[in-house]
Short mmCIF file of C-alpha atoms and ligand atoms in Angstrom, two decimals:
data_model
loop_
_atom_site.label_atom_id
_atom_site.label_comp_id
_atom_site.label_asym_id
_atom_site.label_seq_id
_atom_site.Cartn_x
_atom_site.Cartn_y
_atom_site.Cartn_z
CA MET A 1 32.69 -37.00 -18.32
CA GLU A 2 29.31 -35.49 -18.90
CA LEU A 3 29.54 -31.85 -19.98
CA LEU A 4 26.31 -30.66 -18.31
CA SER A 5 25.54 -30.43 -14.69
CA ALA A 6 23.12 -33.10 -13.27
CA THR A 7 21.23 -30.21 -11.67
CA LEU A 8 20.27 -29.05 -15.07
CA ASP A 9 18.33 -32.26 -15.67
CA ARG A 10 15.99 -31.10 -12.85
CA VAL A 11 14.81 -27.86 -14.57
CA LYS A 12 13.03 -27.06 -17.83
CA PRO A 13 13.28 -23.91 -19.83
CA SER A 14 10.62 -21.28 -19.28
CA PRO A 15 7.45 -22.28 -21.09
CA THR A 16 6.29 -18.64 -21.42
CA ILE A 17 9.47 -17.72 -23.26
CA ALA A 18 8.88 -20.75 -25.51
CA VAL A 19 5.31 -19.48 -26.47
CA THR A 20 6.69 -16.02 -27.20
CA THR A 21 9.41 -17.50 -29.32
CA LYS A 22 7.12 -19.65 -31.36
CA ALA A 23 4.69 -16.72 -32.01
CA ALA A 24 7.62 -14.55 -33.18
CA GLU A 25 8.71 -17.30 -35.49
CA LEU A 26 5.23 -17.51 -37.11
CA LYS A 27 5.02 -13.74 -37.29
CA ALA A 28 8.41 -13.62 -39.03
CA ALA A 29 6.99 -16.26 -41.50
CA GLY A 30 4.24 -13.78 -42.46
CA ARG A 31 1.39 -15.13 -40.32
CA ASP A 32 -1.07 -12.77 -38.70
CA ILE A 33 -0.23 -13.32 -35.02
CA ILE A 34 -1.69 -11.68 -31.82
CA GLY A 35 0.41 -12.39 -28.86
CA LEU A 36 -1.37 -12.59 -25.53
CA GLY A 37 1.69 -14.04 -23.78
CA ALA A 38 3.54 -11.02 -22.72
CA GLY A 39 4.41 -10.54 -19.06
CA GLU A 40 5.03 -6.84 -19.20
CA PRO A 41 2.95 -3.65 -19.54
CA ASP A 42 2.59 -2.28 -23.11
CA PHE A 43 3.18 1.37 -22.16
CA ASP A 44 6.53 3.23 -22.09
CA THR A 45 8.64 3.92 -19.05
CA PRO A 46 7.51 7.22 -17.58
CA GLN A 47 9.61 10.22 -18.72
CA ASN A 48 10.73 11.36 -15.24
CA ILE A 49 12.29 7.94 -14.80
CA LYS A 50 14.13 8.05 -18.23
CA ASP A 51 15.31 11.63 -17.35
CA ALA A 52 16.79 10.38 -14.08
CA ALA A 53 18.78 7.73 -15.95
CA VAL A 54 20.09 10.19 -18.61
CA ALA A 55 21.12 12.52 -15.72
CA ALA A 56 22.85 9.59 -13.97
CA ILE A 57 24.87 8.93 -17.21
CA ALA A 58 25.63 12.58 -17.74
CA SER A 59 26.94 12.96 -14.19
CA GLY A 60 29.17 9.93 -14.46
CA LYS A 61 27.17 7.61 -12.23
CA THR A 62 28.36 4.76 -14.46
CA LYS A 63 30.73 2.78 -12.27
CA TYR A 64 30.38 -0.19 -9.85
CA THR A 65 28.27 0.35 -6.82
CA PRO A 66 27.90 -1.51 -3.55
CA VAL A 67 26.89 -5.15 -4.44
CA ASP A 68 23.38 -5.03 -3.29
CA GLY A 69 22.41 -1.35 -4.10
CA ILE A 70 23.36 2.26 -3.72
CA PRO A 71 22.36 3.77 -0.26
CA GLU A 72 20.02 6.26 -2.00
CA LEU A 73 17.96 3.43 -3.44
CA LYS A 74 17.94 1.38 -0.28
CA GLN A 75 16.71 4.57 1.52
CA ALA A 76 13.99 5.00 -1.12
CA ILE A 77 12.91 1.34 -0.68
CA CYS A 78 12.72 1.71 3.18
CA GLU A 79 10.47 4.76 2.62
CA LYS A 80 8.34 2.83 0.06
CA PHE A 81 7.80 -0.10 2.52
CA LYS A 82 6.77 2.33 5.26
CA ARG A 83 4.62 4.46 3.06
CA ASP A 84 2.84 1.60 1.18
CA ASN A 85 2.88 -1.30 3.61
CA GLY A 86 3.57 0.16 6.99
CA LEU A 87 6.65 -1.90 7.36
CA ASP A 88 9.77 -0.69 9.05
CA TYR A 89 13.11 -1.78 7.50
CA LYS A 90 16.55 -0.38 7.87
CA PRO A 91 18.73 -0.01 4.77
CA SER A 92 20.93 -2.93 6.22
CA GLN A 93 17.79 -5.12 5.84
CA VAL A 94 17.42 -4.31 1.99
CA SER A 95 18.82 -6.10 -1.03
CA VAL A 96 18.68 -4.76 -4.58
CA GLY A 97 19.23 -7.11 -7.44
CA THR A 98 18.81 -7.54 -11.26
CA GLY A 99 15.05 -7.92 -11.22
CA GLY A 100 12.79 -9.57 -8.75
CA LYS A 101 13.93 -12.79 -10.42
CA GLN A 102 17.47 -12.52 -9.23
CA ILE A 103 16.39 -11.61 -5.70
CA LEU A 104 14.15 -14.65 -5.54
CA TYR A 105 17.00 -16.83 -6.94
CA ASN A 106 19.41 -15.38 -4.44
CA ALA A 107 17.17 -16.17 -1.61
CA LEU A 108 16.69 -19.69 -2.63
CA MET A 109 20.38 -20.31 -3.39
CA ALA A 110 21.34 -18.85 -0.13
CA THR A 111 18.96 -20.99 1.98
CA MET A 112 18.09 -24.32 0.38
CA ASN A 113 19.71 -27.69 1.44
CA PRO A 114 19.03 -30.99 -0.30
CA GLY A 115 15.75 -32.53 0.61
CA GLU A 116 14.27 -29.25 2.10
CA GLU A 117 10.95 -28.26 0.64
CA VAL A 118 9.21 -25.16 -0.62
CA VAL A 119 5.44 -24.87 -0.61
CA ILE A 120 4.34 -23.30 -3.87
CA PRO A 121 0.54 -22.64 -4.54
CA ALA A 122 -0.50 -23.49 -8.01
CA PRO A 123 -1.19 -21.98 -10.37
CA TYR A 124 2.29 -20.41 -9.90
CA TRP A 125 4.70 -18.11 -11.73
CA VAL A 126 6.57 -20.53 -13.90
CA SER A 127 10.07 -19.86 -12.43
CA TYR A 128 9.38 -20.73 -8.76
CA PRO A 129 9.52 -24.62 -8.95
CA ASP A 130 12.51 -24.60 -11.25
CA MET A 131 14.42 -22.02 -9.14
CA VAL A 132 13.81 -24.31 -6.11
CA LEU A 133 15.08 -27.32 -8.10
CA LEU A 134 18.17 -25.37 -9.26
CA ALA A 135 18.86 -24.56 -5.60
CA GLY A 136 18.75 -28.23 -4.69
CA GLY A 137 15.38 -28.19 -2.99
CA GLU A 138 12.01 -29.85 -3.54
CA PRO A 139 8.96 -27.95 -4.66
CA VAL A 140 5.72 -28.93 -2.95
CA ILE A 141 2.67 -27.96 -5.01
CA ALA A 142 -0.40 -26.87 -3.15
CA PRO A 143 -3.35 -26.54 -5.48
CA ALA A 144 -5.54 -23.33 -5.50
CA THR A 145 -8.53 -24.26 -7.63
CA LEU A 146 -11.02 -22.35 -9.71
CA GLU A 147 -13.73 -23.11 -7.08
CA ASP A 148 -11.60 -21.01 -4.57
CA ASP A 149 -10.97 -18.28 -7.17
CA PHE A 150 -7.39 -19.57 -7.43
CA LYS A 151 -6.58 -18.70 -3.81
CA LEU A 152 -4.85 -21.23 -1.50
CA THR A 153 -7.09 -22.19 1.46
CA PRO A 154 -5.57 -22.39 4.93
CA ALA A 155 -6.39 -26.17 4.94
CA ALA A 156 -4.37 -26.66 1.72
CA LEU A 157 -1.52 -24.79 3.14
CA GLU A 158 -1.59 -26.79 6.36
CA ALA A 159 -1.66 -29.98 4.34
CA ALA A 160 1.42 -29.06 2.31
CA ILE A 161 3.60 -28.15 5.31
CA THR A 162 6.00 -30.89 6.50
CA PRO A 163 8.95 -30.80 8.98
CA LYS A 164 11.20 -30.29 5.89
CA THR A 165 9.32 -27.13 4.71
CA LYS A 166 11.77 -24.13 4.58
CA TRP A 167 9.71 -21.62 2.59
CA PHE A 168 6.22 -20.81 1.64
CA ILE A 169 6.07 -18.67 -1.59
CA PHE A 170 3.15 -16.24 -1.70
CA ASN A 171 2.27 -14.21 -4.74
CA SER A 172 -0.63 -11.74 -4.65
CA PRO A 173 -1.95 -10.39 -7.01
CA SER A 174 -0.87 -13.49 -8.85
CA ASN A 175 0.79 -14.30 -12.08
CA PRO A 176 -0.87 -16.21 -13.83
CA THR A 177 -4.41 -15.81 -12.36
CA GLY A 178 -4.59 -12.10 -11.22
CA ALA A 179 -6.03 -13.35 -7.94
CA GLY A 180 -5.46 -11.02 -5.03
CA TYR A 181 -5.86 -12.14 -1.44
CA SER A 182 -8.00 -9.81 0.84
CA ARG A 183 -6.68 -9.16 4.42
CA ASP A 184 -8.93 -11.77 5.91
CA GLU A 185 -7.93 -14.36 3.34
CA LEU A 186 -4.27 -13.69 3.87
CA LYS A 187 -4.87 -13.71 7.67
CA GLY A 188 -6.22 -17.30 7.21
CA LEU A 189 -2.83 -18.22 5.83
CA THR A 190 -0.62 -16.38 8.24
CA ASP A 191 -2.63 -17.98 11.20
CA VAL A 192 -1.39 -21.44 9.72
CA LEU A 193 2.18 -20.19 9.38
CA LEU A 194 2.17 -18.99 13.01
CA ARG A 195 1.58 -22.71 14.04
CA HIS A 196 4.78 -23.73 12.03
CA PRO A 197 7.65 -21.53 13.27
CA HIS A 198 10.25 -23.34 11.06
CA VAL A 199 8.60 -22.07 7.85
CA TRP A 200 9.81 -18.85 6.20
CA VAL A 201 7.71 -16.74 4.01
CA MET A 202 8.74 -15.39 0.63
CA SER A 203 6.19 -12.83 -0.41
CA ASP A 204 6.41 -11.80 -4.10
CA ASP A 205 4.59 -8.53 -4.24
CA MET A 206 5.57 -7.64 -7.76
CA TYR A 207 1.99 -6.82 -8.82
CA GLU A 208 1.22 -4.70 -5.70
CA HIS A 209 0.26 -1.63 -7.58
CA LEU A 210 -1.82 -3.41 -10.24
CA ALA A 211 -4.93 -3.76 -8.17
CA TYR A 212 -8.44 -2.81 -9.23
CA ASP A 213 -11.97 -2.10 -8.00
CA GLY A 214 -10.77 -0.75 -4.70
CA PHE A 215 -8.92 -3.91 -3.90
CA GLU A 216 -6.70 -3.28 -0.80
CA PHE A 217 -3.29 -4.81 -1.27
CA CYS A 218 -1.71 -6.40 1.83
CA THR A 219 1.56 -8.41 2.45
CA PRO A 220 2.23 -11.19 5.03
CA ALA A 221 4.61 -9.17 7.38
CA GLN A 222 2.00 -6.35 7.49
CA VAL A 223 -0.99 -8.60 8.28
CA GLU A 224 0.94 -10.68 10.80
CA PRO A 225 3.76 -8.70 12.47
CA ALA A 226 4.78 -11.89 14.39
CA LEU A 227 6.07 -13.20 10.98
CA TYR A 228 8.27 -10.15 10.27
CA ASP A 229 11.44 -12.05 11.52
CA ARG A 230 10.85 -14.84 9.05
CA THR A 231 9.55 -13.01 6.03
CA LEU A 232 11.29 -11.84 2.95
CA THR A 233 9.21 -9.19 1.22
CA VAL A 234 10.09 -8.97 -2.43
CA ASN A 235 9.07 -6.27 -4.90
CA GLY A 236 10.39 -4.46 -7.94
CA VAL A 237 9.97 -1.73 -10.43
CA SER A 238 9.26 -3.87 -13.47
CA LYS A 239 5.48 -3.96 -13.57
CA ALA A 240 4.17 -0.86 -11.87
CA TYR A 241 6.61 1.50 -13.63
CA ALA A 242 6.86 -0.34 -16.94
CA MET A 243 10.58 -0.95 -16.32
CA THR A 244 10.93 -4.67 -17.24
CA GLY A 245 14.01 -4.12 -19.32
CA TRP A 246 15.77 -1.95 -16.66
CA ARG A 247 16.23 -5.06 -14.38
CA ILE A 248 15.82 -3.77 -10.89
CA GLY A 249 14.10 -5.81 -8.05
CA TYR A 250 14.41 -5.65 -4.34
CA ALA A 251 13.57 -7.30 -1.08
CA ALA A 252 13.68 -6.55 2.69
CA GLY A 253 14.05 -9.08 5.45
CA PRO A 254 16.24 -10.16 8.40
CA GLU A 255 19.85 -9.01 8.13
CA LYS A 256 21.33 -12.53 8.19
CA LEU A 257 19.29 -13.53 5.18
CA ILE A 258 20.01 -10.26 3.30
CA GLY A 259 23.81 -10.76 4.01
CA ALA A 260 23.69 -14.34 2.66
CA MET A 261 21.88 -13.05 -0.59
CA ARG A 262 24.65 -10.31 -0.90
CA LYS A 263 27.25 -13.08 -0.76
CA ILE A 264 25.70 -14.97 -3.62
CA GLN A 265 25.33 -11.74 -5.70
CA SER A 266 28.90 -10.67 -4.92
CA GLN A 267 30.18 -13.94 -6.49
CA SER A 268 27.90 -13.89 -9.49
CA THR A 269 26.68 -10.58 -11.03
CA SER A 270 27.74 -7.91 -8.47
CA ASN A 271 25.71 -4.82 -8.47
CA PRO A 272 22.63 -4.34 -10.70
CA CYS A 273 23.01 -1.82 -13.43
CA THR A 274 24.13 1.48 -11.77
CA ILE A 275 22.00 3.66 -14.21
CA SER A 276 18.91 1.61 -13.52
CA GLN A 277 19.44 1.96 -9.84
CA TRP A 278 19.35 5.79 -10.19
CA ALA A 279 16.20 5.43 -12.45
CA ALA A 280 14.55 3.24 -9.71
CA VAL A 281 15.32 5.94 -7.06
CA GLU A 282 13.05 8.38 -9.23
CA ALA A 283 10.53 5.64 -9.80
CA LEU A 284 10.07 5.19 -6.04
CA ASN A 285 10.58 8.82 -4.89
CA GLY A 286 9.02 10.57 -7.82
CA THR A 287 5.40 11.05 -8.79
CA GLN A 288 3.08 8.02 -8.69
CA ASP A 289 0.43 9.95 -10.58
CA TYR A 290 0.50 7.72 -13.66
CA ILE A 291 -0.31 4.56 -11.83
CA ALA A 292 -4.03 5.26 -11.39
CA PRO A 293 -4.77 6.10 -15.13
CA ASN A 294 -2.83 3.07 -16.22
CA ASN A 295 -4.85 0.90 -13.86
CA GLU A 296 -8.10 2.44 -15.29
CA MET A 297 -6.96 1.17 -18.66
CA PHE A 298 -6.18 -2.23 -17.26
CA VAL A 299 -9.55 -2.55 -15.66
CA ARG A 300 -11.27 -1.64 -18.92
CA ARG A 301 -9.19 -4.34 -20.71
CA ARG A 302 -9.80 -6.94 -18.01
CA ASN A 303 -13.60 -6.43 -18.24
CA LEU A 304 -13.58 -6.61 -21.97
CA VAL A 305 -11.58 -9.98 -21.94
CA VAL A 306 -13.49 -11.45 -19.14
CA SER A 307 -16.91 -10.78 -20.65
CA MET A 308 -15.81 -11.99 -24.04
CA LEU A 309 -14.38 -15.28 -22.70
CA ASN A 310 -17.28 -15.85 -20.41
CA ALA A 311 -19.65 -15.58 -23.43
CA ILE A 312 -18.06 -18.88 -24.70
CA ASP A 313 -19.67 -22.14 -24.12
CA GLY A 314 -17.22 -24.43 -22.31
CA VAL A 315 -15.09 -21.43 -20.90
CA THR A 316 -15.24 -20.06 -17.33
CA CYS A 317 -13.17 -16.97 -16.45
CA PRO A 318 -13.27 -15.45 -12.95
CA VAL A 319 -12.83 -11.73 -12.52
CA PRO A 320 -9.35 -11.25 -10.93
CA GLU A 321 -8.41 -8.56 -8.48
CA GLY A 322 -5.07 -7.42 -10.13
CA ALA A 323 -2.10 -7.98 -12.34
CA PHE A 324 -2.80 -8.05 -16.03
CA TYR A 325 -3.72 -11.71 -16.48
CA VAL A 326 -6.75 -13.84 -16.68
CA TYR A 327 -6.69 -17.56 -16.31
CA PRO A 328 -9.93 -19.11 -17.86
CA SER A 329 -10.81 -22.70 -17.44
CA ILE A 330 -11.55 -24.75 -20.69
CA ALA A 331 -12.86 -27.80 -18.83
CA GLY A 332 -16.00 -27.71 -21.11
CA LEU A 333 -13.82 -28.07 -24.18
CA ILE A 334 -11.61 -30.97 -23.26
CA GLY A 335 -12.20 -34.06 -25.43
CA LYS A 336 -13.65 -31.99 -28.47
CA THR A 337 -12.05 -31.50 -31.87
CA SER A 338 -11.36 -28.16 -33.34
CA ALA A 339 -12.52 -27.11 -36.86
CA GLY A 340 -9.04 -27.69 -38.09
CA GLY A 341 -9.15 -31.29 -36.84
CA ALA A 342 -7.02 -31.02 -33.62
CA ARG A 343 -8.19 -33.06 -30.60
CA ILE A 344 -8.34 -30.95 -27.59
CA GLU A 345 -6.93 -33.50 -25.14
CA ASN A 346 -5.51 -30.93 -22.68
CA ASP A 347 -4.75 -27.28 -22.41
CA GLU A 348 -1.44 -27.61 -24.24
CA ALA A 349 -3.26 -29.08 -27.33
CA PHE A 350 -5.80 -26.21 -27.03
CA ALA A 351 -3.04 -23.53 -27.11
CA THR A 352 -1.17 -25.28 -29.96
CA ALA A 353 -4.34 -25.56 -32.04
CA LEU A 354 -5.47 -22.01 -31.27
CA LEU A 355 -2.15 -20.59 -32.35
CA GLU A 356 -1.96 -22.67 -35.53
CA GLU A 357 -5.64 -22.14 -36.61
CA THR A 358 -6.23 -18.55 -35.46
CA GLY A 359 -2.93 -17.00 -34.75
CA VAL A 360 -3.66 -16.21 -31.20
CA ALA A 361 -0.86 -16.95 -28.80
CA VAL A 362 -1.66 -17.86 -25.27
CA VAL A 363 0.16 -19.86 -22.59
CA PHE A 364 -1.33 -23.29 -21.63
CA GLY A 365 -2.22 -23.83 -17.99
CA ALA A 366 -0.04 -26.90 -17.49
CA ALA A 367 2.94 -24.50 -17.52
CA PHE A 368 1.61 -22.89 -14.43
CA GLY A 369 0.72 -26.11 -12.64
CA LEU A 370 -3.14 -26.06 -12.96
CA SER A 371 -5.09 -27.44 -15.85
CA PRO A 372 -7.24 -27.30 -17.93
CA ASN A 373 -6.77 -23.49 -18.33
CA PHE A 374 -4.89 -20.94 -20.28
CA ARG A 375 -3.36 -17.56 -19.40
CA VAL A 376 -4.24 -14.36 -21.13
CA SER A 377 -2.14 -11.24 -20.67
CA TYR A 378 -4.33 -8.27 -21.39
CA ALA A 379 -1.35 -5.84 -21.44
CA THR A 380 -2.02 -5.07 -25.09
CA SER A 381 -4.28 -2.68 -27.02
CA ASP A 382 -8.12 -2.82 -26.80
CA ALA A 383 -8.25 -3.37 -30.52
CA ALA A 384 -5.88 -6.30 -30.41
CA LEU A 385 -7.75 -7.81 -27.40
CA LYS A 386 -11.12 -7.50 -29.13
CA GLU A 387 -9.78 -9.22 -32.29
CA ALA A 388 -7.97 -11.96 -30.28
CA CYS A 389 -11.06 -12.69 -28.07
CA GLY A 390 -13.30 -12.78 -31.20
CA ARG A 391 -10.88 -15.31 -32.66
CA ILE A 392 -10.96 -17.42 -29.53
CA GLN A 393 -14.73 -17.33 -29.60
CA THR A 394 -14.88 -18.49 -33.21
CA PHE A 395 -12.23 -21.26 -32.51
CA CYS A 396 -14.12 -22.55 -29.45
CA ALA A 397 -17.46 -22.45 -31.28
CA GLY A 398 -15.93 -24.63 -33.92
CA CYS A 399 -14.87 -27.27 -31.39
CA VAL A 400 -17.35 -30.24 -31.50
C1 PLP B 1 5.15 -13.22 -10.15
C2 PLP B 1 6.35 -12.58 -10.66
N1 PLP B 1 7.45 -12.41 -9.83
C3 PLP B 1 8.61 -11.93 -10.26
C4 PLP B 1 8.77 -11.56 -11.58
C5 PLP B 1 10.12 -11.06 -11.91
O1 PLP B 1 10.14 -9.82 -12.41
P1 PLP B 1 11.45 -8.91 -12.64
O2 PLP B 1 12.59 -9.91 -12.61
O3 PLP B 1 11.28 -8.21 -13.87
O4 PLP B 1 11.62 -7.96 -11.51
C6 PLP B 1 7.75 -11.69 -12.45
C7 PLP B 1 7.96 -11.27 -13.93
O5 PLP B 1 7.27 -11.73 -14.68
C8 PLP B 1 6.53 -12.21 -11.96
O6 PLP B 1 5.45 -12.30 -12.78
#
């Protein structure tokens, strides 16, 4: 009998983790590597949040909790949704998990049947299609092109929906493009969804607070209240509060769905780390004052990277509204040969040659479902970004 599950044949390991691993190996071998692959802020978790965790340990809050979160955190989450998004949820409509990743996974595991489809705009966060496959469903990829600033058009959404569509996954600001949908752009999509009452909406709002130049964040259930009863609004503390390692994500939605997600979690991981839950209470209820200065820093870095990349012949880099990624196109470099003799057949060949010849690690666009592009994470120091973009400029100038 075959040891491994047949389901496993349907999924691939995370390509972003593969790039990070390759860069780490080269670094360990003594190479001068600059990693632009990280999906996390480069600053430390704020002190008030760390203090709350230490206080939780000191007061013995170190035991099992209710499976999908302590009442205090669920209450803080309800208040956050009201304060930031104008959404009314009761604690019984809230689920807390080990990162947004587990929340998304639970929701798919709790709802997908064989043959059912999930519409995913590309470029997408690498885990969406594989999570759908693991849950037994079929990802349906809807392209959001450079010409449309990487935002799905209502026509493209309409074309992707079939009678078998169970979910539409929406992510704004986006990983990997940073694209954020304005209220009007989102309304265009929610109008389509209103015409298809069998489609549920999974809104991944992980980068809500990382929005720049006055961009006004909005989420589907807020823009179209008629979708409230079939929307799961997902968020977390990883990105805005630099808490990636604490592993707390959450969602709110209809009680029936939240209950089904709880069932999955109760038979897999049980409650997310108790200490992290208390830290997350402080993240949501405590001061939000450090978000604005962090965003100023991110805007400065984004502008630096975009201007240095757009100065390259053959590279086009739109200015994104949020997150800490840019997703330049390298259409003008395809078919050329690098100074080191590598043929740039596609974006994977570009990223491999760039890493080998210059030591700059980026993730190739095919990993995110839209080519020929690459993703730069600018959650690193200005000096490292300047040096890395300089090396990318030199590498591209050497491609003939
Ligand atoms: C779009 C998106 N959604 C969800 C997540 C999951 O975040 P976490 O599990 O740390 O909450 C990430 C992390 O990279 C992400 O980029």
